[in-house]
XYZ file of C-alpha atoms in Angstrom:
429
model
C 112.129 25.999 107.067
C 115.013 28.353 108.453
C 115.542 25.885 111.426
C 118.421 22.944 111.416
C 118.879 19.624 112.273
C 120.583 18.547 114.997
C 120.859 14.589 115.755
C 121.987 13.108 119.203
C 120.317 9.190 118.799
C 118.338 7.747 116.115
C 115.130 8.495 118.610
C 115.967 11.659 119.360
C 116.562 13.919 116.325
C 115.387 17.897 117.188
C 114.844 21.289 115.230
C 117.453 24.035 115.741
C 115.989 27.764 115.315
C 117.882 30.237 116.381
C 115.517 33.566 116.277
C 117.176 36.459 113.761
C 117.980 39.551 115.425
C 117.048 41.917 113.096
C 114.975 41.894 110.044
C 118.231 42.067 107.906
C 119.261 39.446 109.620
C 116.809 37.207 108.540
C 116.851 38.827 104.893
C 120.608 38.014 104.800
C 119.865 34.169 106.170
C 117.346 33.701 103.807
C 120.106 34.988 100.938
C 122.115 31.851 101.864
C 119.309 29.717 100.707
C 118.940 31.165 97.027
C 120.340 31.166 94.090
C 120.301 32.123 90.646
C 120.755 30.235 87.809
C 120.603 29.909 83.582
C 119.333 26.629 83.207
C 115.997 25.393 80.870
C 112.942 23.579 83.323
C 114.383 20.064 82.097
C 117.764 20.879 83.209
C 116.932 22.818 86.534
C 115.094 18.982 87.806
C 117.676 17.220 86.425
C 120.096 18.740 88.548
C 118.465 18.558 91.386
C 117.125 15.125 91.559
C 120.168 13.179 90.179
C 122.956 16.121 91.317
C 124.815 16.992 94.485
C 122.009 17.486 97.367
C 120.407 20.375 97.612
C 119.286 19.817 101.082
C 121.163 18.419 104.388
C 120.571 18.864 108.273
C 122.138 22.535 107.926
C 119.814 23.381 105.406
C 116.471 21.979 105.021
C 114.516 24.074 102.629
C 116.197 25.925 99.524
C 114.866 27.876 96.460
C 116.578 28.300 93.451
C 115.136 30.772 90.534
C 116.214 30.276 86.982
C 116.169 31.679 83.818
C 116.348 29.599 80.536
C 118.456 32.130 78.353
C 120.244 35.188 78.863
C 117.757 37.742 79.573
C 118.193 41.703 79.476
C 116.071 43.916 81.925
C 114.004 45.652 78.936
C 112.474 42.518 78.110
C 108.495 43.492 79.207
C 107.576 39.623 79.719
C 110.415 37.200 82.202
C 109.742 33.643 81.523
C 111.900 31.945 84.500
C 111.453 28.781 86.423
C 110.971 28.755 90.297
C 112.126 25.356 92.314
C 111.099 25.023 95.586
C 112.941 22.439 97.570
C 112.088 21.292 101.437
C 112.747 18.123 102.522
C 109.382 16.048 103.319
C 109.846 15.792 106.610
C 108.930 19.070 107.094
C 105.504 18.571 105.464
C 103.484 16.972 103.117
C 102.570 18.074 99.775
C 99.384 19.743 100.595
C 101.725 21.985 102.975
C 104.074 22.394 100.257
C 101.757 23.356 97.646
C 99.680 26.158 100.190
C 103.473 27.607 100.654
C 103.938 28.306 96.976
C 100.973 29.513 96.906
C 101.673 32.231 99.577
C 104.820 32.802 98.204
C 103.608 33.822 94.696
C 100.901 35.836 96.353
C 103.479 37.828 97.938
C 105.567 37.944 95.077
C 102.827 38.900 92.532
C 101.325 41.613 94.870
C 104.092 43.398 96.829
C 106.639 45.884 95.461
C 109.746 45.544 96.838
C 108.858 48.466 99.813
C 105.695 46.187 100.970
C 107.652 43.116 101.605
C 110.693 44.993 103.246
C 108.072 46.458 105.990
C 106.275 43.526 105.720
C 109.233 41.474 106.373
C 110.013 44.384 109.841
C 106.907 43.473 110.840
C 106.644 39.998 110.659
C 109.896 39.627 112.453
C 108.943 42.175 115.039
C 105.703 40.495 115.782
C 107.398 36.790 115.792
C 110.935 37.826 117.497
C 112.107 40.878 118.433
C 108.618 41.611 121.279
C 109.344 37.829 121.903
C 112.944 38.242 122.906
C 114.440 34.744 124.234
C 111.030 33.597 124.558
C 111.423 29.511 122.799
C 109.071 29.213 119.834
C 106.474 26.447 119.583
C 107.116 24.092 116.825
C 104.150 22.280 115.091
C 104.162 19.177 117.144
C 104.093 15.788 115.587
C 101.544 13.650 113.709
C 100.969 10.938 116.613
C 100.548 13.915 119.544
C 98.068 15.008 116.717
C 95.519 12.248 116.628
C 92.874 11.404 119.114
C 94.592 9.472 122.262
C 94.436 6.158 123.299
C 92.888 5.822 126.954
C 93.611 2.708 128.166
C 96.163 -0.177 127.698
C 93.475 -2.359 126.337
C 92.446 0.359 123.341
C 96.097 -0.121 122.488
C 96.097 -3.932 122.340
C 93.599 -3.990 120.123
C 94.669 -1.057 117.832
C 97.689 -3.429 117.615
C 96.279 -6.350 116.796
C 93.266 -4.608 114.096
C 96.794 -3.347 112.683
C 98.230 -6.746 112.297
C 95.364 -8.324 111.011
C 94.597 -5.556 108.151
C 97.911 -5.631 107.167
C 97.658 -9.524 106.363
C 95.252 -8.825 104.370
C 97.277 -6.923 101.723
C 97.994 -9.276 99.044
C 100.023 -8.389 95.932
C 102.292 -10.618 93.949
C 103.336 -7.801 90.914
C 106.495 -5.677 91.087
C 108.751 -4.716 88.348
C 111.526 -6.871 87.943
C 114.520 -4.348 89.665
C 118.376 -4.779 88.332
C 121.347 -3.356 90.843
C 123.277 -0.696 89.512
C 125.525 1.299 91.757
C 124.678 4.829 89.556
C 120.620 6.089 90.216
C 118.907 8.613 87.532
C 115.605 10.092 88.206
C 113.638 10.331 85.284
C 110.204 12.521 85.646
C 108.320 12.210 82.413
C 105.163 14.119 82.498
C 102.041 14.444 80.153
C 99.086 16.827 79.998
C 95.625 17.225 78.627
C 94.383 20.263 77.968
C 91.500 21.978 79.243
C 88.787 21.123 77.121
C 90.066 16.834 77.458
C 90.438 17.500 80.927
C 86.365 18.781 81.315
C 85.619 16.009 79.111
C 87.989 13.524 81.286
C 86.156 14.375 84.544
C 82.137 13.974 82.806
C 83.282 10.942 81.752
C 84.458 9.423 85.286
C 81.691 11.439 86.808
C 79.036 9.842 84.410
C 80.318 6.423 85.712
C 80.414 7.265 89.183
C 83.574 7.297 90.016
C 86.965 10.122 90.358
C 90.009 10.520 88.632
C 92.008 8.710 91.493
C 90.122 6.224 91.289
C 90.636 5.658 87.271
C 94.194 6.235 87.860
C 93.881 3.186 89.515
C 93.006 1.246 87.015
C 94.529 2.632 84.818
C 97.692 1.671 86.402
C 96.200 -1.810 87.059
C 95.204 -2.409 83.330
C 98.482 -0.503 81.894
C 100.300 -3.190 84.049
C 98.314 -5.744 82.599
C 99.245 -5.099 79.083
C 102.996 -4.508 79.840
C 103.778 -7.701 81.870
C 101.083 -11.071 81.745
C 103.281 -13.336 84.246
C 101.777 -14.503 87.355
C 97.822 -13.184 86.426
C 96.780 -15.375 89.224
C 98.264 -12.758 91.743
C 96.537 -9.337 92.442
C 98.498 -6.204 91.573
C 98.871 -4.029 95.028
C 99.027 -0.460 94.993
C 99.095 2.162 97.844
C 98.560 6.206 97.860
C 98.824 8.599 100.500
C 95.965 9.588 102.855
C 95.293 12.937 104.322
C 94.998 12.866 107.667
C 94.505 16.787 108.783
C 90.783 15.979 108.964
C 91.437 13.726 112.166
C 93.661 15.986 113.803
C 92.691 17.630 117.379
C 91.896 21.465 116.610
C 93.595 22.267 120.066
C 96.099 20.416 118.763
C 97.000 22.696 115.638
C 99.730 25.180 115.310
C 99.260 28.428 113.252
C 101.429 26.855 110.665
C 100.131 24.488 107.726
C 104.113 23.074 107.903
C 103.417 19.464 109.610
C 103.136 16.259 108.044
C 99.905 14.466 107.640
C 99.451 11.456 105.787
C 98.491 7.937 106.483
C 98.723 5.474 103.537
C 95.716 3.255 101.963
C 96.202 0.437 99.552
C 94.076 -0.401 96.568
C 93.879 -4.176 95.720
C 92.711 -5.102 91.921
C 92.896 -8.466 89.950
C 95.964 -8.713 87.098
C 94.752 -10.527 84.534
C 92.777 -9.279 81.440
C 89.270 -10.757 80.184
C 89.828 -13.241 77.796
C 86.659 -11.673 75.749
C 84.229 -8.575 75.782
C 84.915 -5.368 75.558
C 88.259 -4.105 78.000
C 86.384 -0.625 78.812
C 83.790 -2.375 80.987
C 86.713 -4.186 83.040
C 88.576 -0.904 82.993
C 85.358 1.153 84.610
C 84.735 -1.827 87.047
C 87.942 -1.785 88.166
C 88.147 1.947 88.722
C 85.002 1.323 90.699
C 86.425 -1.658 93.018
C 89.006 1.330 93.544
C 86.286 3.710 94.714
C 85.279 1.226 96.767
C 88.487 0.705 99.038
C 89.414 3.828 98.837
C 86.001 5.130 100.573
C 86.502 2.121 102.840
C 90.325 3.793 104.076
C 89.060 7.014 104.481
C 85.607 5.877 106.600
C 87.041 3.203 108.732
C 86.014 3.876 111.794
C 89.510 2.679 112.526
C 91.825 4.939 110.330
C 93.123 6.821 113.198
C 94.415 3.833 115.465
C 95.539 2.409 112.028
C 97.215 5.813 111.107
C 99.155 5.653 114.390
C 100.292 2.229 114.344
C 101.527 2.680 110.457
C 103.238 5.846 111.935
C 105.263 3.517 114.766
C 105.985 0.965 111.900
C 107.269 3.425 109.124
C 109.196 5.387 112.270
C 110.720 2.068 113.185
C 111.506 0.935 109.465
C 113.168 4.700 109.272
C 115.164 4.587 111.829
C 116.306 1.513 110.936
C 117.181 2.500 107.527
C 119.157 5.471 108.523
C 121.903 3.371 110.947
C 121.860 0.678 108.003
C 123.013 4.231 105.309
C 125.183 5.349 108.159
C 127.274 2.070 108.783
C 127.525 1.698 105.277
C 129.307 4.938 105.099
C 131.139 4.293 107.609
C 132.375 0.843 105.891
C 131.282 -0.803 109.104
C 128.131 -2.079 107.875
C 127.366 -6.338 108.226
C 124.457 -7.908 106.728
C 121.283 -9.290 109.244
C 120.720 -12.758 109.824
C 118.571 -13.962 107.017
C 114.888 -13.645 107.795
C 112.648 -16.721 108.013
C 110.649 -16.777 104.996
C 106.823 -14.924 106.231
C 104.144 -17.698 105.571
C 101.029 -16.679 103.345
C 100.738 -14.786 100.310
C 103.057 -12.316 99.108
C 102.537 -8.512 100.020
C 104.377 -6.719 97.206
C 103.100 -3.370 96.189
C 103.786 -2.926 92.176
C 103.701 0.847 93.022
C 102.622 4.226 94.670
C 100.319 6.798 93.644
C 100.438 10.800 94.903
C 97.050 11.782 93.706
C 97.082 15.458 94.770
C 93.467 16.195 93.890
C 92.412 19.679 92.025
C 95.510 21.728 92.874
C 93.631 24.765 91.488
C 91.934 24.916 95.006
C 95.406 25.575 96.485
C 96.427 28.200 94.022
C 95.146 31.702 93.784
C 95.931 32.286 90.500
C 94.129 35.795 90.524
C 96.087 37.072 93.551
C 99.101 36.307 91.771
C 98.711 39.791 89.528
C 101.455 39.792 87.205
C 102.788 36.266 87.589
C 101.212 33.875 85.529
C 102.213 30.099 85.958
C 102.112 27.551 83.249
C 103.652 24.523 84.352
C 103.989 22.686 88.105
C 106.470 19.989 88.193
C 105.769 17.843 91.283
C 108.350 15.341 92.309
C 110.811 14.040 95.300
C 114.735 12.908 95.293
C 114.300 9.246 95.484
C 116.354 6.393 96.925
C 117.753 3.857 93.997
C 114.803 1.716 92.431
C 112.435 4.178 93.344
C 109.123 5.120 92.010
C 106.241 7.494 92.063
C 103.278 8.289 89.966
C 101.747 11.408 90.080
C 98.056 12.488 89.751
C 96.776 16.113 89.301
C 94.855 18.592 87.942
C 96.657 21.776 86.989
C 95.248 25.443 85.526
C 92.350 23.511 84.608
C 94.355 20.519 82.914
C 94.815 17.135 84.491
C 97.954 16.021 85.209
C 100.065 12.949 84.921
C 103.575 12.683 85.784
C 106.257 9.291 86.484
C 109.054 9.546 88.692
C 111.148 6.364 88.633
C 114.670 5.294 88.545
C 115.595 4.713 84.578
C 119.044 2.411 86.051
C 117.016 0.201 88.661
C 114.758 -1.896 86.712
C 114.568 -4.102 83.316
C 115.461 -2.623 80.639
C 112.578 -1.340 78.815
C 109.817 -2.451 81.061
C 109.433 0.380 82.664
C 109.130 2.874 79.757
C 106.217 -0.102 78.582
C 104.586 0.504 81.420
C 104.714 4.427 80.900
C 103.439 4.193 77.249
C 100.835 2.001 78.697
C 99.779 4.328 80.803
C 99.442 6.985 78.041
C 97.284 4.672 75.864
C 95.322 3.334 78.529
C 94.540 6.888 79.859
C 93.468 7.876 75.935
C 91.934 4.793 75.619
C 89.354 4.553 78.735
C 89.207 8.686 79.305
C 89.978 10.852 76.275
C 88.430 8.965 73.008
């Protein structure tokens, strides 16, 4: 988090650390990547997902604390708003989520004495014995998983690849407009304790998890908000945790790596015609269950993980000369591509389902810090879009990031109240 990027090719893009030589030093480095601000919660992500970046190659993690009002030292209780930025490359949410965890543990615990000696010690132990000595870095997903022996594992890793991505069928997407400004919206709903307990019985009594109903919840939301096409299957994909897999000789002492592989969830689109729409909704959530179980126990998931690694990698890449010769107004169009044969593999949209994030937090080592809210979210490319599954101090969860300029007008904020309904509907009545 206090390193820098430095970029020579598109293939060969390195971490910069350069080791603090004293502990005031590294206090005083650290300074450059706070701030203080008066701004409410709505205002603070505002700013910094439709704003001037945050984040860049010089600085690639940032925390900014802010305080709604004008506050006054005698005030007994501080109500202020923490955002902690790092750009995903870095890690993956689970990462992200154990560091604010630390951090409030830390904060909640230590007088300001404790974490200046802990702080002489740390660096002590981690650079001043050390000296010039280079620092190991976490190493990358790929060096991560299991090898591939031989030259024939890898042609067929390639072609299993191939052939299971064929199979993803999905012919539903939100109809997307061009507009040269982006905004970020992040509407975000709760239920509170008691619904939540009630919530999980409920999808526990039919045998499935709350992923999984988000599922179809999605799938039947989408349903009600858009009948064209009900002949075509609505795709969907969510991210996969992958530390499981991962060699332990292969670990560093830090949780900051990124570890995800990506599963898709295929469901029909249309809506019975009669009978009652909770059955379809609970047998959907189960056909969700289903694949989802199958991602995770594929006996294949690693090779897949690797190849989907390459091919996101490549895409990347690809992406980032296409941003930089637009900026540099030298940008020309590609050839057009030959129109793929077979079915249509359009995902309508992608689900973080961060499981029960009260694992993660401590909330009893945090002492006198008591947390309320987590807002959980990413800067996101024009037309993008991201829904977000968690449960929270006890309370599940359910947040929208999308891009309020980049689709239909109206459609998407259907989809959202849809969402709502269906989730009151199928989980809280």
């Amino acid at each position: 988090m206090a390193s820098t990027i430095e970029m020579f090719t598109y293939d060969d893009i390195r971490f910069v650390y350069v080791s603090p030589h004293s502990a005031e030093n590294a206090l005083d480095d650290a300074g450059n990547n706070l701030e203080y601000r008066v701004q409410t919660k709505d205002e603070l992500i505002d700013s910094y997902l439709n704003g001037p970046r945050l984040l860049s190659d010089d600085r690639i993690s940032y925390l900014i604390v802010s305080f709604p009002h004008e506050t006054h030292s005698s005030i007994e209780t501080l109500k202020c708003e923490f955002l902690i930025s790092a750009a995903h490359f870095l890690g993956d949410g689970m990462a992200l989520h154990q560091f604010a965890n630390e951090f409030f543990g830390l904060l909640g615990s230590s007088s300001t004495s404790q974490l200046s000696r802990l702080l002489s010690s740390e660096w002590y132990e981690l650079c001043g014995k050390l000296g010039d000595q280079p620092r190991d870095l976490p190493s990358a997903l790929e060096s991560r998983l299991p090898p591939v022996h031989s030259k024939f594992s890898q042609i067929v890793a390639r072609a299993d690849f191939e052939r299971n991505q064929r199979k993803l069928i999905g012919g539903q997407t939100f109809p997307r407009v061009a507009k040269s400004t982006r905004r970020t919206v992040v509407p975000t709903v709760s239920f509170d304790e008691n619904r939540t307990k009630n919530i999980l019985t409920r999808c526990k009594d039919h045998g499935v998890s709350i992923s999984s109903a988000l599922f179809a919840i999605c799938n039947i939301a989408w349903a009600k908000t858009k009948s064209e096409k009900p002949e075509m299957p609505t795709l969907m994909y969510s991210a996969l945790n992958l530390r499981p897999y991962l060699l332990d000789n292969a670990l560093n002492d830090s949780y900051w790596f990124l570890a995800i592989g990506y599963f898709n969830v295929i469901l029909p689109s249309f809506l019975p015609r009669s009978g009652e729409l909770c059955r379809t909704f609970w047998h959907r959530a189960h056909l969700a269950k289903i694949q989802s179980t199958d991602a995770v126990k594929n006996p294949l998931i690693v090779s897949r993980s690797r190849e989907m690694a390459r091919e996101r990698g490549r895409k990347a890449r690809a992406w980032a000369k296409d941003d930089d010769d637009k900026a540099n107004g030298i940008w020309k169009a590609p050839p057009v591509a030959l129109k793929k044969s077979g079915p249509p593999s359009s995902a309508l949209i992608g689900l973080s389902l961060l499981g029960n994030l009260d694992g993660i937090y401590k909330h009893s080592s945090f002492h006198e810090i008591k947390l309320d809210t987590l807002t959980t979210g990413s800067r996101q490319r024009a037309g993008g879009m991201l829904l977000f599954g968690y449960t929270f101090l006890a309370k599940l969860w359910i947040s929208f990031g999308y891009d309020e300029n980049g689709f239909d007008e109206g459609i998407v904020e259907r989809f959202w109240s849809n969402v709502i309904s269906c989730t009151n509907e199928f989980l809280v009545n």
